[in-house]
Coordinates of C-alpha atoms and ligand atoms in Angstrom, one line a residue:
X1 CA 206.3 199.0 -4.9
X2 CA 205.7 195.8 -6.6
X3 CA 207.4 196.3 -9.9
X4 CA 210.7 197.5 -7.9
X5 CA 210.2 193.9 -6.2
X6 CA 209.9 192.0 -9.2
X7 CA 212.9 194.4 -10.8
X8 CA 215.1 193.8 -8.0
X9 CA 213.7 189.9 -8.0
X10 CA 214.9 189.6 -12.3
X11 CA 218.1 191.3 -10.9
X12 CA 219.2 188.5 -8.4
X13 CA 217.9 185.5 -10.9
X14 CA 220.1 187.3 -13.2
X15 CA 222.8 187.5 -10.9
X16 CA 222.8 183.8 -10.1
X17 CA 223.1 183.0 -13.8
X18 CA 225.5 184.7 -14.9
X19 CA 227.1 184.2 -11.8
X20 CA 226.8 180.5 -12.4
X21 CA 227.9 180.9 -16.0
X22 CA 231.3 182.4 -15.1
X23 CA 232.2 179.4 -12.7
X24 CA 231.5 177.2 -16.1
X25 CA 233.2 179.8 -18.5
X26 CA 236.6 179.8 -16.0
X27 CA 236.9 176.2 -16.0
X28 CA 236.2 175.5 -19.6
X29 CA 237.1 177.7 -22.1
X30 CA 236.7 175.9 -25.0
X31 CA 233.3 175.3 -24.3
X32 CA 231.2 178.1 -23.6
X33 CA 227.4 177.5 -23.4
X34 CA 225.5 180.1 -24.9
X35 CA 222.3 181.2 -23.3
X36 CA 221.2 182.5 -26.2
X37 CA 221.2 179.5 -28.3
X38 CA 218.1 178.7 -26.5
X39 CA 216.4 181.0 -28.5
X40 CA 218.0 179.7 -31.9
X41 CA 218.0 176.9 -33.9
X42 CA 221.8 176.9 -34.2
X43 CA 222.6 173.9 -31.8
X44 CA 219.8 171.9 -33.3
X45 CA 220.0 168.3 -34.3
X46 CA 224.2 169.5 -34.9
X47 CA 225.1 165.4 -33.9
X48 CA 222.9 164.4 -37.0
X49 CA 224.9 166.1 -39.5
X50 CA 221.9 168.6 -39.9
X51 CA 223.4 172.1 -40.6
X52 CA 222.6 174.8 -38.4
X53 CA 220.7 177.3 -40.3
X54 CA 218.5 174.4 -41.1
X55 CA 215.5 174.1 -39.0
X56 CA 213.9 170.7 -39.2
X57 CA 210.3 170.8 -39.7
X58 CA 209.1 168.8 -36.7
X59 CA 206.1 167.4 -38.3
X60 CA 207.7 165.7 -40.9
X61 CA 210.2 163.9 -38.5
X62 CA 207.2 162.2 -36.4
X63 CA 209.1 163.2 -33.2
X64 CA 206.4 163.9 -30.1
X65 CA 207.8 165.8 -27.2
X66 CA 206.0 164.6 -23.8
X67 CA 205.4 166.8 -20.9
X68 CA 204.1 165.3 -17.9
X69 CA 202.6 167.9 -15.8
X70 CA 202.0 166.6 -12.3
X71 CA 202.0 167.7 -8.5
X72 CA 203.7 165.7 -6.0
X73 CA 202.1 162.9 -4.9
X74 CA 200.2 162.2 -8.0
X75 CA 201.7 158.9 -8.9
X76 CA 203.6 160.8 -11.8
X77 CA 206.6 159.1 -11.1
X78 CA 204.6 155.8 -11.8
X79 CA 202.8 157.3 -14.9
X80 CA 206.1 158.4 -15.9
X81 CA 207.8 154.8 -16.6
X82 CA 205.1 154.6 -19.2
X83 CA 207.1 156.3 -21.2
X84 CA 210.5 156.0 -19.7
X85 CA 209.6 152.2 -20.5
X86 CA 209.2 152.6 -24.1
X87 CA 213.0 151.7 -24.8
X88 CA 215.5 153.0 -27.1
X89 CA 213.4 155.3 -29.1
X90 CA 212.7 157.3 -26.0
X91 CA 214.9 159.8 -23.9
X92 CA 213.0 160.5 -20.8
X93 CA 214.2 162.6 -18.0
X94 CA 212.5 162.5 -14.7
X95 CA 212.2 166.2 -12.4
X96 CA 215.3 168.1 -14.3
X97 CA 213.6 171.1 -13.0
X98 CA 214.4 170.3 -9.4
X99 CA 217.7 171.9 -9.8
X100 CA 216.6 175.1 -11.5
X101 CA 213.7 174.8 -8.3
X102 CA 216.9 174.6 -5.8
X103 CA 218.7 177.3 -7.4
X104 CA 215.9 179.4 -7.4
X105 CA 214.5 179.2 -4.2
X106 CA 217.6 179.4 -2.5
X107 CA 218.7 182.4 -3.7
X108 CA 215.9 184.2 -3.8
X109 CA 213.3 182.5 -1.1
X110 CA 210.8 182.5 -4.0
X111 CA 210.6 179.0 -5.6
X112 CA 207.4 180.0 -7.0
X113 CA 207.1 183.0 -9.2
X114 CA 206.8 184.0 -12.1
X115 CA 210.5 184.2 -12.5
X116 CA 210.4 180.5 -12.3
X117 CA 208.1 180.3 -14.4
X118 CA 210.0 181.7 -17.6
X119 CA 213.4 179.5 -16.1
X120 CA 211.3 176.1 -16.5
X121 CA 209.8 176.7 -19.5
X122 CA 213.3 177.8 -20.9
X123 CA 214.8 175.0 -19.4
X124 CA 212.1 172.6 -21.0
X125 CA 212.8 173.6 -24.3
X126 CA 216.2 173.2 -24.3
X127 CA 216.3 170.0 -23.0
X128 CA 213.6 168.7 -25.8
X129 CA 216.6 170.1 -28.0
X130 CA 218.8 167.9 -26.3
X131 CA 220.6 171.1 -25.2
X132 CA 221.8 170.3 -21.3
X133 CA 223.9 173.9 -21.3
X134 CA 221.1 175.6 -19.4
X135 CA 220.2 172.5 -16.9
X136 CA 224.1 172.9 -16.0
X137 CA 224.1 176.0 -15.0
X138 CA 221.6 175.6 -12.6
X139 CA 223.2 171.6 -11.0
X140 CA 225.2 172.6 -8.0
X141 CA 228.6 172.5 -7.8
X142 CA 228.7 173.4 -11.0
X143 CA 229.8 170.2 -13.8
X144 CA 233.5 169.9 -14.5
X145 CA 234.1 170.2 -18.3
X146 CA 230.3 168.8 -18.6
X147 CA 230.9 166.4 -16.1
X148 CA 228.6 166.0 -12.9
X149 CA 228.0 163.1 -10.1
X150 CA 225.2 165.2 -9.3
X151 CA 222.2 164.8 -11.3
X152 CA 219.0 164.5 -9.7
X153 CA 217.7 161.2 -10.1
X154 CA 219.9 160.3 -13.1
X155 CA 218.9 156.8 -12.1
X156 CA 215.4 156.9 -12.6
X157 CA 215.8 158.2 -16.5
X158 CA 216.9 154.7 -18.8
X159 CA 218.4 156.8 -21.7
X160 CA 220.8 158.5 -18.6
X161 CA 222.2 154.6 -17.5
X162 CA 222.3 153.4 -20.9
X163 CA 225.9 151.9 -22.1
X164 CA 226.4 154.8 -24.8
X165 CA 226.0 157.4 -21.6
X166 CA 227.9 155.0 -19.3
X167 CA 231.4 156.3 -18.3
X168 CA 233.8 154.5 -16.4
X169 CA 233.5 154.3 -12.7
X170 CA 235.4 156.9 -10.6
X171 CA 236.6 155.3 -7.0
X172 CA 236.5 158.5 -5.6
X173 CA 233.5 160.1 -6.4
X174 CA 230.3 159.8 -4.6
X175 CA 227.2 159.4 -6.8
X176 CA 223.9 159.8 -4.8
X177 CA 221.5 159.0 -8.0
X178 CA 224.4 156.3 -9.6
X179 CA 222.8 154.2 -12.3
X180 CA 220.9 151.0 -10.8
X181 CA 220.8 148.9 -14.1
X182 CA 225.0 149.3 -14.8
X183 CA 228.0 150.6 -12.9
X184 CA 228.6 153.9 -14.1
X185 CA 230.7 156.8 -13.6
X186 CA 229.4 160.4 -13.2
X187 CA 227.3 161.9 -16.0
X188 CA 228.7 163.4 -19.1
X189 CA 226.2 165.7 -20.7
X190 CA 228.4 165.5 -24.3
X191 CA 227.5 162.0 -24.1
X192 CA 223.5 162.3 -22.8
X193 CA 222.7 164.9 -25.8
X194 CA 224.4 162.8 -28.0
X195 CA 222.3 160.4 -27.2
X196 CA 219.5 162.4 -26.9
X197 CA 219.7 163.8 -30.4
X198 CA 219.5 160.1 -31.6
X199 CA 216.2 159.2 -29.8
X200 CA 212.7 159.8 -32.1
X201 CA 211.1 161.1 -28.5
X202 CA 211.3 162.9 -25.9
X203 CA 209.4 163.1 -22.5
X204 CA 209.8 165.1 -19.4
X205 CA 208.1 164.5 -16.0
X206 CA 207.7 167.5 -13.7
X207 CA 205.7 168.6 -11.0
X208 CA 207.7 172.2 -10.6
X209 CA 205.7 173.8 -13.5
X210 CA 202.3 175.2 -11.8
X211 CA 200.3 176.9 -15.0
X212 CA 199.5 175.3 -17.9
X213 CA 199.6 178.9 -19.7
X214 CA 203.6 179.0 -18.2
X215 CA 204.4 176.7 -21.4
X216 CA 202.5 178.4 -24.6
X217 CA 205.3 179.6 -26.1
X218 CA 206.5 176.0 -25.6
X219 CA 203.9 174.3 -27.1
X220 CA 204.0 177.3 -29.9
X221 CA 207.4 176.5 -31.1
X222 CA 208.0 174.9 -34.3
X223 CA 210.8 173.0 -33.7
X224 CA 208.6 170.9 -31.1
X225 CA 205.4 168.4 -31.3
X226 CA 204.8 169.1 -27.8
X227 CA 201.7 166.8 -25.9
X228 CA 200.8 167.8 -22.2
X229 CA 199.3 164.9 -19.9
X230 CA 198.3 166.6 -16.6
X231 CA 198.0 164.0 -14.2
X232 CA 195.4 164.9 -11.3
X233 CA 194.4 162.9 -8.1
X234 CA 191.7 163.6 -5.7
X235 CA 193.2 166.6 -3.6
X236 CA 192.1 164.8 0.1
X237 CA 194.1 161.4 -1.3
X238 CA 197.3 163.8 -1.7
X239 CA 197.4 165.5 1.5
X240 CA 197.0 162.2 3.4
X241 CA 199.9 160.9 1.0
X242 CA 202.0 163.9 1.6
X243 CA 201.6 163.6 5.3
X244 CA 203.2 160.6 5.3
X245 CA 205.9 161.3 2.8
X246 CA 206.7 165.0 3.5
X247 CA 206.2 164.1 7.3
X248 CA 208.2 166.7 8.9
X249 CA 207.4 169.5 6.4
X250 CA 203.3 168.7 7.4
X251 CA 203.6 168.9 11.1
X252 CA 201.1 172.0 11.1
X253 CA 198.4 169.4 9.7
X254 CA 199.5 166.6 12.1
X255 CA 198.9 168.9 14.9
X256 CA 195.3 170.2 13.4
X257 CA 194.3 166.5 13.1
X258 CA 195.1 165.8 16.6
X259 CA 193.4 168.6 17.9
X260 CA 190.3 168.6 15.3
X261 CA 190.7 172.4 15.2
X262 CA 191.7 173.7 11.6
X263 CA 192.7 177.3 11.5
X264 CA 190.9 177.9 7.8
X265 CA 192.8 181.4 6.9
X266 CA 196.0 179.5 7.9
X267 CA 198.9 180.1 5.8
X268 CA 199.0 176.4 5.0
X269 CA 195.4 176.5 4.2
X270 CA 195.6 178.9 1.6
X271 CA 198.6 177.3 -0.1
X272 CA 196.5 174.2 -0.3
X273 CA 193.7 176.4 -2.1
X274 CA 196.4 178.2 -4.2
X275 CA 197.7 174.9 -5.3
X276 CA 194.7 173.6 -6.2
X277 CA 193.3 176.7 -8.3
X278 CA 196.3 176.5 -10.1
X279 CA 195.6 172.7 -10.8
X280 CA 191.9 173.4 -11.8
X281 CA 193.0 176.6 -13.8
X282 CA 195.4 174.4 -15.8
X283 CA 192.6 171.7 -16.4
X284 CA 189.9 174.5 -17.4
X285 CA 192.4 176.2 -19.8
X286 CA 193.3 172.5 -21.0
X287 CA 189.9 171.6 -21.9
X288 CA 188.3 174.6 -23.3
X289 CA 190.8 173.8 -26.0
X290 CA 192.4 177.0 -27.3
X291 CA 193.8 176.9 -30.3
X292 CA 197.6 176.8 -29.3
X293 CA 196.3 173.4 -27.3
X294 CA 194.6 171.9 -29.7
X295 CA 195.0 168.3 -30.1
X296 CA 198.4 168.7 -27.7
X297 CA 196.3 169.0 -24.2
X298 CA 195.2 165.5 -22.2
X299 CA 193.5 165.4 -18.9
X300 CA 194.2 162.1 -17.0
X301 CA 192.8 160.9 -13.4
X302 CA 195.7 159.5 -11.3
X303 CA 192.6 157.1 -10.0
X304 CA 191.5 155.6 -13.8
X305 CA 195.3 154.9 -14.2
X306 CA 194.9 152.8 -10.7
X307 CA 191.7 151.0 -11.9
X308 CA 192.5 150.5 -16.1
X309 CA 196.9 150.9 -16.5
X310 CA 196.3 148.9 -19.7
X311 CA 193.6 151.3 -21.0
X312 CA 195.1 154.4 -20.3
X313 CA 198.4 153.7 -21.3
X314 CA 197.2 153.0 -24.3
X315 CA 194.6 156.3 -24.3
X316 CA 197.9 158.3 -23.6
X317 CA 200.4 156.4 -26.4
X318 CA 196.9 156.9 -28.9
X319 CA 197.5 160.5 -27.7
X320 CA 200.7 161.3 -27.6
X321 CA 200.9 159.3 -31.6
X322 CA 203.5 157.6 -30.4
X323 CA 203.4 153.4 -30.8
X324 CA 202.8 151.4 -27.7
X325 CA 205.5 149.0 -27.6
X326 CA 205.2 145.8 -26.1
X327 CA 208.3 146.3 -23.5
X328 CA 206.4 149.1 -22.0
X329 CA 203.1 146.9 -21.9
X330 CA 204.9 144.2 -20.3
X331 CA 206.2 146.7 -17.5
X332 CA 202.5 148.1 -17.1
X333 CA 201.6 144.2 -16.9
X334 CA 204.5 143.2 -14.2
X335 CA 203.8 146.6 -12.1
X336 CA 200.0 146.9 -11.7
X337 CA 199.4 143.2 -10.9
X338 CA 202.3 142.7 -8.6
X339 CA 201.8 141.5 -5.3
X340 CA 204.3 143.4 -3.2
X341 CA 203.1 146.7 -2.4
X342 CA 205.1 149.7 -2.7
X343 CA 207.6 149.6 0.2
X344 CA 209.8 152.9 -0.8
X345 CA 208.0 156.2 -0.6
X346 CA 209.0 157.0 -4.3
X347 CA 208.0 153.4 -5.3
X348 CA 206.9 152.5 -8.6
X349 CA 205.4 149.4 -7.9
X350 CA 202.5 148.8 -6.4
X351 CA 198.9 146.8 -6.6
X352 CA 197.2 150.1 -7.9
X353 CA 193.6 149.3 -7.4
X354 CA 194.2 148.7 -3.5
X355 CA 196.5 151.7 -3.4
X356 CA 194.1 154.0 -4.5
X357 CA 191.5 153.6 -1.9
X358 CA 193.7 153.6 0.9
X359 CA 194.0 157.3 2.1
X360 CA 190.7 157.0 3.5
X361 CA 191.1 155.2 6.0
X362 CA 194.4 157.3 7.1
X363 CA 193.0 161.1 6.6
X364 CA 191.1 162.0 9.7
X365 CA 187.6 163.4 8.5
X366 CA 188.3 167.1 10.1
X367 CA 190.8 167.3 7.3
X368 CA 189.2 165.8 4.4
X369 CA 186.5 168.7 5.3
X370 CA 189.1 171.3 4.9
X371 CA 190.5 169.6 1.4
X372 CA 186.6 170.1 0.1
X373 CA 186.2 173.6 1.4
X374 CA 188.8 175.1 -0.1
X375 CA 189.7 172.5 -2.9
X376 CA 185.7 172.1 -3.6
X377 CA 185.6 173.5 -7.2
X378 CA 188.8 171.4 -8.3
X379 CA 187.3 168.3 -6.9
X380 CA 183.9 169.0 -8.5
X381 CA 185.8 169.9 -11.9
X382 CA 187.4 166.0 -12.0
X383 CA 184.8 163.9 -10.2
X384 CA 186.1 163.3 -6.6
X385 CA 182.8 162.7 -4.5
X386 CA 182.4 165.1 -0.9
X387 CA 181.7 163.3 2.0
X388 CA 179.6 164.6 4.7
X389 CA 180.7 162.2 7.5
X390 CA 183.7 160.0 8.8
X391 CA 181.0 156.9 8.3
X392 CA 181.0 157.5 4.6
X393 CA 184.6 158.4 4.2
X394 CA 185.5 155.0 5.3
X395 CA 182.5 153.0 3.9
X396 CA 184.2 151.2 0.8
X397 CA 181.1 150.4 -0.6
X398 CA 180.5 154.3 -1.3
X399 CA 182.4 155.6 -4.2
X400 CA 184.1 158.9 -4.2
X401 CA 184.6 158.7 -7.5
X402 CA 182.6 159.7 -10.4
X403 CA 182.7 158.3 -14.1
X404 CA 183.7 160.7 -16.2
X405 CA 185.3 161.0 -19.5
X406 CA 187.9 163.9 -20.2
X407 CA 187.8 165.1 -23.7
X408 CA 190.9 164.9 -25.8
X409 CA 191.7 164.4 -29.2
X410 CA 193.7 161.0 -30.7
X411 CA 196.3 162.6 -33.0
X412 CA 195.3 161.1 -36.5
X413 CA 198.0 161.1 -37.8
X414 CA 198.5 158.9 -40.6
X415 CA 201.4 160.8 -42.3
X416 CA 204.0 159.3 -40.6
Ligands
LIG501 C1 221.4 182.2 -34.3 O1 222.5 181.5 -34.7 C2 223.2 182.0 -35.9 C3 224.3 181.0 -36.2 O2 225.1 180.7 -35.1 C4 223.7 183.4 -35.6 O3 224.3 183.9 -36.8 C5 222.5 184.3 -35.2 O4 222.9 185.6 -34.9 C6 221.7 183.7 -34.1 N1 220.5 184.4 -33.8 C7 220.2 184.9 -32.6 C8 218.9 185.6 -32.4 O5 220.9 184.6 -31.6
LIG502 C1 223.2 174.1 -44.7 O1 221.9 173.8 -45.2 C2 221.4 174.8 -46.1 C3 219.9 174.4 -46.4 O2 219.8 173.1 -46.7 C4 222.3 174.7 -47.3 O3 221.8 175.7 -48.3 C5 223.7 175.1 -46.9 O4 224.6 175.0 -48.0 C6 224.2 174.1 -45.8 N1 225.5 174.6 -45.3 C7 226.5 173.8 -45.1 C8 227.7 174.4 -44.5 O5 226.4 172.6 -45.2
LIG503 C1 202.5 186.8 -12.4 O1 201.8 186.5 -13.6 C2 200.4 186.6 -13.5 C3 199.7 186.2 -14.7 O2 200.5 186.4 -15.9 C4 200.1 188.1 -13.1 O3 198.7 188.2 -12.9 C5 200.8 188.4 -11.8 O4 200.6 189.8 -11.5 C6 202.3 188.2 -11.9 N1 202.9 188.3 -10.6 C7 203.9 189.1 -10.4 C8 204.5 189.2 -9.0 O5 204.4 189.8 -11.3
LIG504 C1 232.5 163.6 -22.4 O1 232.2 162.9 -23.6 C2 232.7 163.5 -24.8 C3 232.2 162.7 -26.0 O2 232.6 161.4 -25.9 C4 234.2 163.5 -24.7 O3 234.7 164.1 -25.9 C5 234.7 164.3 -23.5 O4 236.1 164.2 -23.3 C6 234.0 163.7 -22.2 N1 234.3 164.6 -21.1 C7 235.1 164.2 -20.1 C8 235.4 165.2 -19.1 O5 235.5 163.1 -20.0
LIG505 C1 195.2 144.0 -5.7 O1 194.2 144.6 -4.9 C2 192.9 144.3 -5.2 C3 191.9 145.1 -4.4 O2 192.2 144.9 -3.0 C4 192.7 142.7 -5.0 O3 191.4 142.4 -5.4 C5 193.7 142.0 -5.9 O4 193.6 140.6 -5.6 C6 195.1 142.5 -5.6 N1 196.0 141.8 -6.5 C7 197.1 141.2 -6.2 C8 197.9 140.6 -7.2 O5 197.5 141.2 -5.0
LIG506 C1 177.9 151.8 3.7 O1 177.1 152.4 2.7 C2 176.1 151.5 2.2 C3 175.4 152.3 1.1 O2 175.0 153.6 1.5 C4 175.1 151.2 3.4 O3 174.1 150.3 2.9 C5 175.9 150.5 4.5 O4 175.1 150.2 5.6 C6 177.1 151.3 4.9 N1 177.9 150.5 5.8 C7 178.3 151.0 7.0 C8 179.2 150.1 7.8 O5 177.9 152.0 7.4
LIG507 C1 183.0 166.3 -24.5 O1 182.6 166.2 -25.9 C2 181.2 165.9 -26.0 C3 180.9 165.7 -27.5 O2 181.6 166.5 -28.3 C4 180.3 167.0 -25.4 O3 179.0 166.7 -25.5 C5 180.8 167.2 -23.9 O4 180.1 168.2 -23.3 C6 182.2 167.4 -23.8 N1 182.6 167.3 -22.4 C7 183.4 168.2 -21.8 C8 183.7 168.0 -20.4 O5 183.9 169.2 -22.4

């Protein structure tokens, strides 16, 4: 019964695709993309005048390719400008997985399986080849001759609004994510892989990818230097933050917290506890350092980032063996010590070590009860304190965080 399902599940996904691939092939002939080439060197580093049955050893070229692996309402968007900050030897792209997410969940309900799985990690690598083909033929409508207003958050990725990617302004066209820094016309994806290709790094922000394990063959292939930062954050501080944010998506919780009744074998209930096994298996797998994750796995508290930016920035630059510029300091500098606090829900900037504290006073205890039960060994695993009462929940003098030090490796790599 349940292979037939996933059968008839790898049927649709393949539907969709090639489906999708058609619409592209019809409009542009000349310019097929080749799904297979994901699995090939042959569009590799093409731009640089590198030929393609050449396959560019990776560690000699000192290129690092980033993945941040996040949930929503991490701060990863804000952990993410410490790399999209670097400058011009870093292309960083922020959620391209939303799209293949979309696609995937709308035509087949199941955002979440293990479908996806293979699509994000296929995805992934392509783009760390500076290969948008695949990415395209998820973005819907479908680009015109590698053309598309449509980008999610375009804006939000410097190397996408730079003035080599810029193309003129069309009156006509309504871009939702237009570039902030210059006026720009829709995105050509000729243009961002060119671009792409001539950037040292690469880094990729997503919160869509849910195991760790999802990305061996990713972190296994030669052609990459791939580093994983999972960014975590104290499961109780995320639900209050997601109530907010996601407020009509959480009216079940809003409604539980009113009545101080929680249903525990809710639906919602056990998502939260599915999300945050999947969050704790990633972390275990990550530190038990296999062999495929060896000096490529980091383990960051969204918290330590909110109390010491300057020290883990540079804990995750020493990391990643990339250099820290002084730009991307600066922005750290400017962004954690400003005095405006965050005003858009997506905000970057914000006075972190006030931030952080601040869901305790908005998450009524009841709840915070739930997030132990069922988050309990997640939140043991990283250091996030229980509380037993609403007194200590929102007595600032008590800490509900523990010191603790992650193990990771600093790539020493004097090589390059
Ligand atoms: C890889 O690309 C080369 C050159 O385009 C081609 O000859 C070869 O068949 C491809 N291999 C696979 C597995 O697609
Ligand atoms: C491509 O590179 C290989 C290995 O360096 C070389 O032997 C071959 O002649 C090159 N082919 C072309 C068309 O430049
Ligand atoms: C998804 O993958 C996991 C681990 O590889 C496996 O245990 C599970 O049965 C798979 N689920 C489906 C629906 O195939
Ligand atoms: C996109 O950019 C490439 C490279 O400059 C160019 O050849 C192509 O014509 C552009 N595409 C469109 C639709 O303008
Ligand atoms: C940021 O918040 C902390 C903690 O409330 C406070 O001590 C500090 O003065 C704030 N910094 C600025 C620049 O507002
Ligand atoms: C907060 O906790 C501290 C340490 O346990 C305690 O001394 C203090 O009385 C508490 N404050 C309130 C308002 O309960
Ligand atoms: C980290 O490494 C130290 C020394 O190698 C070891 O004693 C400690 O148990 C490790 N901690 C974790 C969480 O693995």
């Amino acid at each position: 019964m349940r292979n037939k399902y996933v059968i008839f599940i790898i049927c649709i996904v393949a539907l969709v695709i090639i489906e999708k691939e058609n619409n592209i092939i019809s409009r542009q002939p000349q310019q097929t993309p080749d799904p297979l080439s994901l699995f090939n060197g042959s569009i590799l580093y093409d731009n640089e005048g590198v030929n393609s049955t050449q396959i560019v050893d990776v560690d000699q070229t000192g290129q690092k390719h980033i993945i941040l692996l996040a949930t929503t309402r991490t701060g990863s968007s804000f952990v993410g400008e410490f790399f999209n900050q670097l400058g011009t030897n870093m292309f960083y792209l922020f959620e391209p997985l939303w799209h293949v997410e979309r696609t995937l969940s709308e035509d087949t309900g199941i955002p979440n399986s293990n479908i996806s799985s293979i699509a994000y990690r296929d995805v992934l690598l392509s783009l760390f080849l500076c290969d948008f083909s695949s990415l395209e033929s998820f973005i819907s409508p479908a680009p015109l001759e590698h053309v598309t207003p449509a980008l999610f958050r375009r804006e939000s990725s410097m190397a996408l609004c730079e003035e080599q990617v810029c193309t003129p302004v069309q009156k006509n066209v309504f871009e939702r994510y237009r570039c902030r820094t210059r006026r720009c016309g829709p995105l050509n994806f000729t243009l961002a892989s060119k671009s792409c290709l001539k950037k040292k790094h690469k880094a990729i922000k997503t919160v869509r990818v849910r195991q760790l394990e999802s990305l061996r063959l990713l972190v296994e292939d030669p052609r990459l230097d791939i580093k994983v930062i999972q960014l975590v954050r104290d499961p109780r501080a995320v639900l209050a933050s997601r109530m907010v944010a996601f407020s009509s998506k959480y009216q079940t919780w809003k409604s539980w917290a009113a009545n101080g009744e929680v249903p525990i074998d809710d639906e919602e209930v056990k998502r939260l506890q599915g999300n945050c096994n999947q969050i704790r298996e990633s972390a275990e797998l990550g530190l038990s350092q296999p062999e495929w994750l060896e000096n490529r796995y980091m383990l960051v508290r969204y918290e330590d980032i909110a109390r010491y930016p300057m020290q883990k920035a540079a804990e995750m630059y020493g990391f990643t063996g990339i250099p820290f510029t002084s730009h991307a300091r600066e922005w750290i500098i400017k962004n954690t010590h400003a005095s405006e606090v965050a005003s858009g829900v997506y905000s970057t900037q914000k006075n972190s070590s006030e931030q952080v504290e601040k869901w305790r006073y908005s998450i009524p205890f009841k709840l915070a009860q739930v997030v132990q039960e069922v988050c309990g060994p997640t939140m043991e695993l990283f250091g996030y304190r229980f509380v037993d009462s609403e007194e200590t929940l929102v007595n600032k003098t008590i800490s509900l965080l523990e010191e603790k030090q992650f193990n990771f490796s600093y790539v020493a790599d004097f090589t390059s």
